[in-house]
């Protein structure tokens, strides 16, 4: 199992540009989560999907952020336009609903720097 | 008040000692709790979870949950320098499916 795969690992972009982060969850996991981590705010939930359907997007900061999950093996998080305050590490995680342990498996993260 | 609260540390312990990491939560209806370890520049890794009052042991790690006091802890016995990392406490809060994370406690194990 290759685990949760995120791309790119690092992204440096100029303010105002569009940024797209990608995630491939573990096969068979029907929950997918997007988190953002900063020193000031820690790990914050942005949005999560169940069976490709967005369930809770209350953590999405503003309309500049959008997320999609067109199929069970792919999700994107888009920021348009990007701002310096969006600089953070963005993690994707997936889990399965079976069993009592539904701890997440995290991807390696995308470190986003907006200059 | 933060929903899941941790002391940021750093907590410094000598090699071989017991490290005690603590976490409190505000929602009395919270269910399961999870401990994650995160090395610098890496992603969080699940250590263990607990959902019943009492202790749960897994190797050198023991998780403790006290729902009456709204308190979760992680004990690491025979601490090793390789245990030096940030430890994140996370809970499943009432009405939510997604984990809510604390800000983490940085642990330093001195050789």
Tab-separated table of C-alpha atoms in Angstrom, chain A residues 20-94:
chain	number	residue	atom	x	y	z
A	20	UNK	CA	-3.935	23.412	-6.836
A	21	UNK	CA	-3.003	20.733	-4.339
A	22	UNK	CA	-3.662	17.085	-5.101
A	23	UNK	CA	-4.352	14.006	-3.030
A	24	UNK	CA	-4.789	10.287	-3.682
A	25	UNK	CA	-6.266	8.499	-0.666
A	26	UNK	CA	-5.620	4.913	0.348
A	27	UNK	CA	-7.694	2.527	-1.739
A	28	UNK	CA	-10.811	1.472	0.136
A	29	UNK	CA	-10.830	4.459	2.476
A	30	UNK	CA	-14.110	6.285	2.075
A	31	UNK	CA	-13.307	9.353	4.173
A	32	UNK	CA	-10.931	12.032	2.970
A	33	UNK	CA	-9.864	15.049	5.000
A	34	UNK	CA	-7.968	18.230	4.184
A	35	UNK	CA	-6.116	19.891	7.068
A	36	UNK	CA	-3.885	22.948	7.217
A	37	UNK	CA	-1.046	23.277	9.741
A	38	UNK	CA	0.612	26.487	10.852
A	39	UNK	CA	2.700	27.327	13.894
A	40	UNK	CA	0.086	29.771	15.133
A	41	UNK	CA	-3.068	27.709	14.638
A	42	UNK	CA	-1.879	24.114	14.620
A	43	UNK	CA	-3.773	21.512	12.594
A	44	UNK	CA	-7.085	22.872	11.360
A	45	UNK	CA	-9.719	20.924	9.478
A	46	UNK	CA	-10.649	22.568	6.209
A	47	UNK	CA	-13.108	20.102	4.680
A	48	UNK	CA	-13.879	16.417	4.591
A	49	UNK	CA	-15.572	14.056	2.168
A	50	UNK	CA	-17.440	10.792	2.627
A	51	UNK	CA	-17.852	8.642	-0.449
A	52	UNK	CA	-16.719	11.598	-2.593
A	53	UNK	CA	-19.411	13.906	-1.155
A	54	UNK	CA	-18.376	17.007	0.834
A	55	UNK	CA	-19.793	16.650	4.344
A	56	UNK	CA	-18.382	19.579	6.293
A	57	UNK	CA	-16.653	22.550	4.695
A	58	UNK	CA	-17.097	24.916	7.627
A	59	UNK	CA	-13.338	25.117	8.061
A	60	UNK	CA	-12.701	26.490	4.590
A	61	UNK	CA	-11.399	30.002	5.285
A	62	UNK	CA	-13.219	31.853	2.558
A	63	UNK	CA	-14.467	31.675	-0.985
A	64	UNK	CA	-10.928	31.650	-2.305
A	65	UNK	CA	-10.695	28.030	-1.200
A	66	UNK	CA	-12.472	25.196	-2.967
A	67	UNK	CA	-12.172	21.416	-2.854
A	68	UNK	CA	-13.410	18.649	-5.071
A	69	UNK	CA	-13.399	14.875	-5.066
A	70	UNK	CA	-14.452	13.723	-8.534
A	71	UNK	CA	-13.852	10.053	-7.722
A	72	UNK	CA	-12.774	7.773	-4.901
A	73	UNK	CA	-9.096	8.013	-5.757
A	74	UNK	CA	-8.530	11.732	-6.256
A	75	UNK	CA	-9.165	15.038	-4.551
A	76	UNK	CA	-8.003	18.599	-5.138
A	77	UNK	CA	-7.792	21.692	-2.975
A	78	UNK	CA	-7.649	24.924	-4.932
A	79	UNK	CA	-6.793	28.411	-3.741
A	80	UNK	CA	-7.602	31.258	-6.082
A	81	UNK	CA	-6.283	33.883	-5.681
A	82	UNK	CA	-3.560	32.909	-3.221
A	83	UNK	CA	-2.401	35.265	-0.459
A	84	UNK	CA	0.707	35.241	1.770
A	85	UNK	CA	-1.433	34.257	4.785
A	86	UNK	CA	-2.263	31.001	3.002
A	87	UNK	CA	1.342	29.877	3.524
A	88	UNK	CA	1.164	26.645	5.512
A	89	UNK	CA	1.556	22.890	5.249
A	90	UNK	CA	-1.560	21.307	3.785
A	91	UNK	CA	-2.210	17.695	4.724
A	92	UNK	CA	-4.594	15.243	3.181
A	93	UNK	CA	-5.677	12.247	5.253
A	94	UNK	CA	-7.953	9.289	4.678
